[in-house]
Tab-separated table of C-alpha atoms and ligand atoms in Angstrom:
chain	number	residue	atom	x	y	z
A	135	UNK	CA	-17.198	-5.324	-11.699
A	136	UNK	CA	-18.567	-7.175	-14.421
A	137	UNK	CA	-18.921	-10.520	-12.750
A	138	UNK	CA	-21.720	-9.432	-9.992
A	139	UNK	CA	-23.499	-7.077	-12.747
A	140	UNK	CA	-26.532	-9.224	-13.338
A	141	UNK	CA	-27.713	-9.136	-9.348
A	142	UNK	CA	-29.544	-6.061	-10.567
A	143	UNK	CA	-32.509	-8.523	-11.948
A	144	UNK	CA	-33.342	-8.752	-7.839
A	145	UNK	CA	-33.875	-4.991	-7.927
A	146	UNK	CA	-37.401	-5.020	-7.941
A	147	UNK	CA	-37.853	-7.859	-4.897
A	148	UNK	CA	-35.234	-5.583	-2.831
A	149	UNK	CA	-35.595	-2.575	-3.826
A	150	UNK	CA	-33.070	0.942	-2.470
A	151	UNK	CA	-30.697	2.416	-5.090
A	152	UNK	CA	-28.767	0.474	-6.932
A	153	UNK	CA	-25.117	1.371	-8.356
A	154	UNK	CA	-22.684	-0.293	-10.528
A	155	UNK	CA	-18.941	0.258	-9.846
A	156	UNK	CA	-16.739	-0.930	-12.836
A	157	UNK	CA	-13.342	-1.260	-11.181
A	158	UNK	CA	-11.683	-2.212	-14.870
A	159	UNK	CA	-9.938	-0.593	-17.918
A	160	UNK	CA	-12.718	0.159	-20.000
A	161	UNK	CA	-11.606	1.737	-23.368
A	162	UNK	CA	-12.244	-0.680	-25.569
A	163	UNK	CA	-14.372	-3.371	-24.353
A	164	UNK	CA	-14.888	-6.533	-26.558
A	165	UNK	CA	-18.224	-5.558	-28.505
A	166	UNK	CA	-19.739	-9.208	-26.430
A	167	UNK	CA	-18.943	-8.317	-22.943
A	168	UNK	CA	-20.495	-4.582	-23.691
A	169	UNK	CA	-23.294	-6.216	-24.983
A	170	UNK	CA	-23.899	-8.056	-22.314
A	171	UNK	CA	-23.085	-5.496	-19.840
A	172	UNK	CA	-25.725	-3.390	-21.418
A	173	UNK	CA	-28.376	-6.174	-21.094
A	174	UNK	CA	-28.148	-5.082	-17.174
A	175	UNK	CA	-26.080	-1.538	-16.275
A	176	UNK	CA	-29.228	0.346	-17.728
A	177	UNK	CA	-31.079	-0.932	-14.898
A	178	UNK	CA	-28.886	0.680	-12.250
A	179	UNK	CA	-29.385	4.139	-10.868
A	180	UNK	CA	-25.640	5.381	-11.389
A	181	UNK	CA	-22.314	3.875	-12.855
A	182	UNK	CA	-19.147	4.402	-11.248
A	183	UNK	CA	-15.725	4.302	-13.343
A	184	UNK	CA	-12.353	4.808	-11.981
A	185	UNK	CA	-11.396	7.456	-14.819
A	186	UNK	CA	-12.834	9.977	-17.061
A	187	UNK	CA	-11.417	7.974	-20.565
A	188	UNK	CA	-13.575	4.839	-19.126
A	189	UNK	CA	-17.078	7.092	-19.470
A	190	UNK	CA	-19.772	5.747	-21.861
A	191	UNK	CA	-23.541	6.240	-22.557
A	192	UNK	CA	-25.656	3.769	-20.631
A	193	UNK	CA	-28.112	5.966	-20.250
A	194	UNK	CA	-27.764	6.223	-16.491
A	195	UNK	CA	-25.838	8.919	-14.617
A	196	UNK	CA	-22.351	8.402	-14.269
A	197	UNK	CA	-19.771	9.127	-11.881
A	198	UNK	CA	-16.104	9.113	-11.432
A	199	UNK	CA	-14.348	8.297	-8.140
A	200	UNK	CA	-10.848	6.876	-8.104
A	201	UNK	CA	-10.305	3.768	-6.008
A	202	UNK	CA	-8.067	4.852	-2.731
A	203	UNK	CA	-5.251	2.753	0.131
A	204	UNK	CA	-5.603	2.694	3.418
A	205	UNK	CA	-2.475	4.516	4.873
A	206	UNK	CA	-3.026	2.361	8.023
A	207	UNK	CA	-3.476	-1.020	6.525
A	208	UNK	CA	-0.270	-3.579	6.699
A	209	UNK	CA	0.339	-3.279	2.750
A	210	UNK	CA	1.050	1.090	3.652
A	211	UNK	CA	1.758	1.271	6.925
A	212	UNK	CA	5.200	2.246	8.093
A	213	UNK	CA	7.778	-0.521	9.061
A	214	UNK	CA	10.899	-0.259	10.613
A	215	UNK	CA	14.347	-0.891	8.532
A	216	UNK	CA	15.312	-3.783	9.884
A	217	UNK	CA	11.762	-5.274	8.453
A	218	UNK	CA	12.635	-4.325	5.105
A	219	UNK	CA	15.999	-5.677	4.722
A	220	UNK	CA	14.979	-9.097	6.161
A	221	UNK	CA	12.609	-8.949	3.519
A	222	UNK	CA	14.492	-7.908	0.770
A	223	UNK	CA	17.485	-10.905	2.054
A	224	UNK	CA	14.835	-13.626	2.511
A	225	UNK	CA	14.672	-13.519	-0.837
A	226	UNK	CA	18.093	-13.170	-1.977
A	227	UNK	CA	18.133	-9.453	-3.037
A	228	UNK	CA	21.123	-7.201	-2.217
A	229	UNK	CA	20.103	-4.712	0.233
A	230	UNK	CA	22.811	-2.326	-0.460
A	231	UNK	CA	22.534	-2.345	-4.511
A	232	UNK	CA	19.793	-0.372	-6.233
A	233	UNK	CA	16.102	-2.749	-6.697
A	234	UNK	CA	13.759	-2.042	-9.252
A	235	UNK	CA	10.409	-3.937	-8.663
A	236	UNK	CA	7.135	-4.242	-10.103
A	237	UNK	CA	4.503	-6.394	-8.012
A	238	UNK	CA	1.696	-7.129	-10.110
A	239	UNK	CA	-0.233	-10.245	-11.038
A	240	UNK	CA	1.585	-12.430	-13.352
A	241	UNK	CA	-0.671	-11.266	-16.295
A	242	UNK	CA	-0.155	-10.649	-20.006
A	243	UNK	CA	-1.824	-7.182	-19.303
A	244	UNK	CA	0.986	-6.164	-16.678
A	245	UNK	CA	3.377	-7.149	-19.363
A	246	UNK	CA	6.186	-8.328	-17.193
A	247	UNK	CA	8.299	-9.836	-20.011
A	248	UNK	CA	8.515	-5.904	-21.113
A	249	UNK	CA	9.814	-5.329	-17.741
A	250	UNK	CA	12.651	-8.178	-18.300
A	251	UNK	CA	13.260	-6.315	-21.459
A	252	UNK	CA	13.478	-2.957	-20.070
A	253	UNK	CA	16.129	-4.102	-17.121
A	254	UNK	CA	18.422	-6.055	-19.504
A	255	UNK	CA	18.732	-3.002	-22.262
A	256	UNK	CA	19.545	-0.927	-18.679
A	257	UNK	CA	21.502	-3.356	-16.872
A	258	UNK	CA	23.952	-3.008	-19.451
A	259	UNK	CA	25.043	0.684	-17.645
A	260	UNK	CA	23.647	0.787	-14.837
A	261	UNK	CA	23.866	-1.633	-11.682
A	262	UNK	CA	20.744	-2.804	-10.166
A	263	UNK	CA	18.652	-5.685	-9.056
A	264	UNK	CA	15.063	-6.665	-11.037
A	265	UNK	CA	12.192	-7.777	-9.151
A	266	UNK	CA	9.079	-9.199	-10.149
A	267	UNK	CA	6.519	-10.069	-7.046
A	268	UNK	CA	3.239	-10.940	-7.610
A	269	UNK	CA	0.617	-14.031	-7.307
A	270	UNK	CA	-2.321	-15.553	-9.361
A	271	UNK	CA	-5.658	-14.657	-9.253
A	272	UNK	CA	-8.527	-17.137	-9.072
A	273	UNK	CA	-10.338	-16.123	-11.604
A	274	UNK	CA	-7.437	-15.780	-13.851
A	275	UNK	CA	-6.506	-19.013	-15.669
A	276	UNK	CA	-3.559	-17.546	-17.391
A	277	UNK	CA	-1.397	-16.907	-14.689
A	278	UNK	CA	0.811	-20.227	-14.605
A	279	UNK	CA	1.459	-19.650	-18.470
A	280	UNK	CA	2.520	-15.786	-17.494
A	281	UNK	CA	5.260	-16.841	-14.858
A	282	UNK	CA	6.365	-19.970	-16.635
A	283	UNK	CA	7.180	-17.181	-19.474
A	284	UNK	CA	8.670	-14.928	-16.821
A	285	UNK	CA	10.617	-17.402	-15.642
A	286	UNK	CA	12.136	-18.181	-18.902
A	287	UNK	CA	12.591	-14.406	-19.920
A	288	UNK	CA	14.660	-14.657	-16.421
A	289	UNK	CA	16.770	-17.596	-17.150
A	290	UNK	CA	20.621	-17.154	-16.093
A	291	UNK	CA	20.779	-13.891	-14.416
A	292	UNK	CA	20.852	-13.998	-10.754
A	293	UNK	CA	19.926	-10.480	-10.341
A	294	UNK	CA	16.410	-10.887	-11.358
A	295	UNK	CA	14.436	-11.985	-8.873
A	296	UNK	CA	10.836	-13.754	-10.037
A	297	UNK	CA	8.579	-14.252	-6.314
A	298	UNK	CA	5.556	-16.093	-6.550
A	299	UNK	CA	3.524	-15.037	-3.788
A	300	UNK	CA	0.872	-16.171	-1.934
A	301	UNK	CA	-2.315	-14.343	-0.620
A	302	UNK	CA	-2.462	-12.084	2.117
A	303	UNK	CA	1.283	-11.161	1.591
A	304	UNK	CA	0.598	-7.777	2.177
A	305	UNK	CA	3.725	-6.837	4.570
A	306	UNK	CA	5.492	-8.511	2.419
A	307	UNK	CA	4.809	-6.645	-0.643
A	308	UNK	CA	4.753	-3.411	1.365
A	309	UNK	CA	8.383	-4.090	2.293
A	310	UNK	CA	8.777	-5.075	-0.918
A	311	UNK	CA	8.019	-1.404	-1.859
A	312	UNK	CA	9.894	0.258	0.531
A	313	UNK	CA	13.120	-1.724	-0.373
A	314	UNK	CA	12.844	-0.567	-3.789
A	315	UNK	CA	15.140	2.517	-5.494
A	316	UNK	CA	12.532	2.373	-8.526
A	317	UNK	CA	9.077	1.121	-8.847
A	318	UNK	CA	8.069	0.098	-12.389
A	319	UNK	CA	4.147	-0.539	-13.588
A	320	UNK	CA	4.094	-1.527	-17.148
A	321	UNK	CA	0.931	-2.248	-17.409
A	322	UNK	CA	-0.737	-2.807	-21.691
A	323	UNK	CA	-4.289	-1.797	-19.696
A	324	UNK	CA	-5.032	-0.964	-16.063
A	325	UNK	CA	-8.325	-0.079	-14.216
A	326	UNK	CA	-6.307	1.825	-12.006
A	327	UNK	CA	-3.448	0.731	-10.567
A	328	UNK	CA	-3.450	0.610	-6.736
A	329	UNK	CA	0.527	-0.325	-6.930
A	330	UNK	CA	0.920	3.260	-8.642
A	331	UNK	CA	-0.933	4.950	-5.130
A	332	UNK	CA	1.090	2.085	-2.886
A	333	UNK	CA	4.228	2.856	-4.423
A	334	UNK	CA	3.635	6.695	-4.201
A	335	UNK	CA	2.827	6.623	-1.255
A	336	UNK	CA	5.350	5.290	0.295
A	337	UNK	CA	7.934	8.405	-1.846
A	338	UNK	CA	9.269	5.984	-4.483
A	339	UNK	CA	9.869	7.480	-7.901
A	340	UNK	CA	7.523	5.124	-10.212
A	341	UNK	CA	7.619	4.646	-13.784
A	342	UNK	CA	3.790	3.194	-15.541
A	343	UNK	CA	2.506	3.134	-18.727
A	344	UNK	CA	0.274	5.962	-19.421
A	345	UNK	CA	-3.118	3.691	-19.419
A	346	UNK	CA	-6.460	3.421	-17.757
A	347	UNK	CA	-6.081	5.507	-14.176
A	348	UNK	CA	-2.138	5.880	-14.069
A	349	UNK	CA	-2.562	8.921	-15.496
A	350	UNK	CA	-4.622	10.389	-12.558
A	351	UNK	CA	-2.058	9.417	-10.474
A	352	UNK	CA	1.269	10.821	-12.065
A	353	UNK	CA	1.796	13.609	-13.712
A	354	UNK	CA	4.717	13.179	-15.750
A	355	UNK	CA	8.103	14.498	-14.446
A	356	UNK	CA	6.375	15.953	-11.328
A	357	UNK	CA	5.404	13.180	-9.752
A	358	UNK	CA	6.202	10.073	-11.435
A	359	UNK	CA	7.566	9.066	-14.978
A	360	UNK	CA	4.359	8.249	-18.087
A	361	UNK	CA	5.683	5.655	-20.471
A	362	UNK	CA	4.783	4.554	-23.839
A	363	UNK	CA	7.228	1.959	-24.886
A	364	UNK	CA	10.321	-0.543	-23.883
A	365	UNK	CA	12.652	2.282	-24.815
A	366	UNK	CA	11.069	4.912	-23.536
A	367	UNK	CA	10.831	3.262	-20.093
A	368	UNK	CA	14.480	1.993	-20.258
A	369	UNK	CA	15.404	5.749	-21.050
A	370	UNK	CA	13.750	7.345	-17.808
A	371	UNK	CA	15.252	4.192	-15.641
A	372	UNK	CA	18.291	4.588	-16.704
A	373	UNK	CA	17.643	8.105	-15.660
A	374	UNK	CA	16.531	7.600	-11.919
A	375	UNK	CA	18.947	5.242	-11.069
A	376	UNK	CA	21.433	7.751	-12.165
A	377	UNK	CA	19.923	10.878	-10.704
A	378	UNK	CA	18.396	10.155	-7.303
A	379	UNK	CA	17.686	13.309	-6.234
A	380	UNK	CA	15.484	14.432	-8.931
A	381	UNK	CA	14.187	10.565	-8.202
A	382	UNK	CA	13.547	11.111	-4.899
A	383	UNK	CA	11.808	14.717	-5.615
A	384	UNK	CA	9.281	12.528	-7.770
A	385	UNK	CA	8.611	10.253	-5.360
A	386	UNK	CA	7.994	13.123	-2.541
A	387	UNK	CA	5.162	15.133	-4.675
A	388	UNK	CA	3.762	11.502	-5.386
A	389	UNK	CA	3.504	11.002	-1.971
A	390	UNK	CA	1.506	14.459	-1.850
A	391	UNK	CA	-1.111	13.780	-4.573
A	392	UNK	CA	-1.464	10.266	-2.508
A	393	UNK	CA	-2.394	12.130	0.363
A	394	UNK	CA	-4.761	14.630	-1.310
A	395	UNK	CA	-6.565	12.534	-3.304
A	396	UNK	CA	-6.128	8.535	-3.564
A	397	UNK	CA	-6.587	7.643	0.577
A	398	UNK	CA	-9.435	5.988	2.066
A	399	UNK	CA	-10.849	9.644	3.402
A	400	UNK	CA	-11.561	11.385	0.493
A	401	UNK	CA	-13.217	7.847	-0.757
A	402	UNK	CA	-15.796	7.563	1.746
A	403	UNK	CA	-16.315	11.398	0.698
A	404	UNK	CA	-17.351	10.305	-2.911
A	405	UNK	CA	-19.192	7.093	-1.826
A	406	UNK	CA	-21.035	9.529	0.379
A	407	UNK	CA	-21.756	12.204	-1.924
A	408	UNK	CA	-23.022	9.687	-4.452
A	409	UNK	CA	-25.509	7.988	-2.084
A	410	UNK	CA	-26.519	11.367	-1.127
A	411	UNK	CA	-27.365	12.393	-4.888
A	412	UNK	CA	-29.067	9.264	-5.223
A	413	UNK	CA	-31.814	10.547	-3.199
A	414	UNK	CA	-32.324	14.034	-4.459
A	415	UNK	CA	-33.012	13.210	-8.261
A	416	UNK	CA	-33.119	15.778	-10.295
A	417	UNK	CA	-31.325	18.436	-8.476
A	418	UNK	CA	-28.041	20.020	-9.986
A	419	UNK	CA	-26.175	20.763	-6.498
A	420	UNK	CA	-26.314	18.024	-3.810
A	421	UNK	CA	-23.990	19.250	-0.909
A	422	UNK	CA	-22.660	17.092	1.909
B	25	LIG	N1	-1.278	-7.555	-4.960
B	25	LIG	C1	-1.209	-8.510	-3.968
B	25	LIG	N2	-0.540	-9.660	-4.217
B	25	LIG	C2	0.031	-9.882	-5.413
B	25	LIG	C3	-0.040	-8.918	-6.438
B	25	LIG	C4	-0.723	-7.743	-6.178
B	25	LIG	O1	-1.721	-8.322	-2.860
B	25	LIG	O2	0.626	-10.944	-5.571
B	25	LIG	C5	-2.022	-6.344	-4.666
B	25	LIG	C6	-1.323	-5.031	-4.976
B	25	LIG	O3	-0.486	-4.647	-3.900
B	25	LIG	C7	-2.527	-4.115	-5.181
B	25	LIG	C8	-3.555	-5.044	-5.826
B	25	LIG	O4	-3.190	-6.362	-5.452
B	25	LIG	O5	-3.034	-3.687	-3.943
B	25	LIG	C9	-3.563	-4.951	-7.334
B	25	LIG	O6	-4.298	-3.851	-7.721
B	25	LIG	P1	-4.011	-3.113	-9.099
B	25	LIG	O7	-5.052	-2.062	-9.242
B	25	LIG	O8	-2.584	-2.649	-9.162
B	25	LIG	O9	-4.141	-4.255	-10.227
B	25	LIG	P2	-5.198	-5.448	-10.495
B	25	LIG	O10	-4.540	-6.692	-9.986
B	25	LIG	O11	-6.464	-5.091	-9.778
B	25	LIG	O12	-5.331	-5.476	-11.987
């Protein structure tokens, strides 16, 4: 990521191959953190981005490999029932009603407030529960302003549910997931979005803005819903709520591409690959 970027200046003391993975949306930088990033990323052997529309000249080789979840890990692994409606009760959500979540940091780039929006302009026709999970990150000094906004976009209606959770909540969140009828990620940017692959993953029908890597993970109407706006994404809720068959047929062929191409296997394949190519320079074919 960007933070770490400059350790590159001990290249020449340590020596090996060095590599740069950029784990963020990076379509339109600010011209001052490129800048800066380019004081240092031509120095590295390769550059890794999570998606294609992320690719820029640095003058380096570059590489794409998608970030990937552990299936075994306690934010995917299976849980019984009974785990996920203690869960969902513990916090005051109706088991037996339809839940639409989104777990995300409380961030103005996961635009939560949108997801407020989109529930109220559904909950007007369709029954179901809102819920908004997520902590703070450290390095993030927004985050208190994002949920106190949350919070007040929540105000009076006891079906939305606004968790502020701690770290290392990960069965939490996973049961969080598999409680859910819909998963919503309506993110304004996104590196990736691992909650897209968690969500997938575990056959839920998710509906995320088409940004950053969400795109290599759905494939609209197949297997997941692309969004581009409040109405838009109250229009396809609306619709899986309504329809959960065709709901649960996108979350089943999300719950393929998971398996073929965002788990933990096929990541070490890349990482491999990569380091492998680092040491035949020059060559066109590098097989593993
Ligand atoms: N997550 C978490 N606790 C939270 C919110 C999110 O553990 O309160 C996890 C979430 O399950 C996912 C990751 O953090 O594994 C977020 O990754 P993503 O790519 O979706 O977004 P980022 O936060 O990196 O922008």
């Amino acid at each position: 990521d960007p933070q770490p970027v400059a350790l590159v200046e001990r290249k020449a003391d340590l020596g090996g191959r060095w590599v740069w993975r950029c784990h963020i949306d990076f379509t339109t930088p600010l011209p001052a953190v490129e800048e800066f990033l380019r004081r240092y990323v031509p120095s590295y052997d390769a550059v890794v981005f999570s998606a294609p529309a992320f690719s820029r000249d640095f003058g380096v080789p570059q590489v794409q490999i998608s970030p990937s979840i552990d299936p075994l890990s306690d934010k995917n692994r299976e849980l019984e029932p009974g785990q996920v409606t203690a869960v969902l009760e513990n916090h005051g959500i109706d088991p037996a009603r339809p839940v639409v979540t989104q777990i995300s940091r409380f961030d103005y780039l996961k635009d939560p407030v949108g997801v407020v929006e989109v529930y109220r302009k559904v909950r007007r026709y369709v029954d179901c529960q809102l819920v908004l999970a997520g902590g703070g990150a450290t390095d993030d000094p927004e985050g208190m302003k994002v949920l106190e906004e949350v919070r007040a976009a929540a105000a009076g209606d006891p079906d939305i549910h606004v968790l502020f959770l701690p770290p290392a909540s990960d069965l939490e969140i996973n049961a969080l997931q598999r409680g859910s009828t819909v998963i919503m990620q309506k993110s304004l940017r996104e590196g990736f979005g691992l909650t897209v692959a968690e969500a997938l993953w575990k056959a839920k029908p998710v509906i995320a803005s088409a940004v950053g890597g969400i795109p290599l993970q759905i494939t609209h109407q197949y297997s997941g819903i692309l969004s581009y706006s409040i109405d838009g994404t109250a229009y396809y809720l609306k619709q899986l709520l309504q329809e959960p068959r065709y709901a649960r047929r996108l979350g089943e062929n999300g719950r393929e591409h998971i398996r073929n191409n965002i788990l933990i296997t096929r990541h070490l394949r890349d990482y491999l690959l990569l380091f492998l190519s680092l040491f035949h320079e020059g060559k066109d074919i590098v097989e593993l």
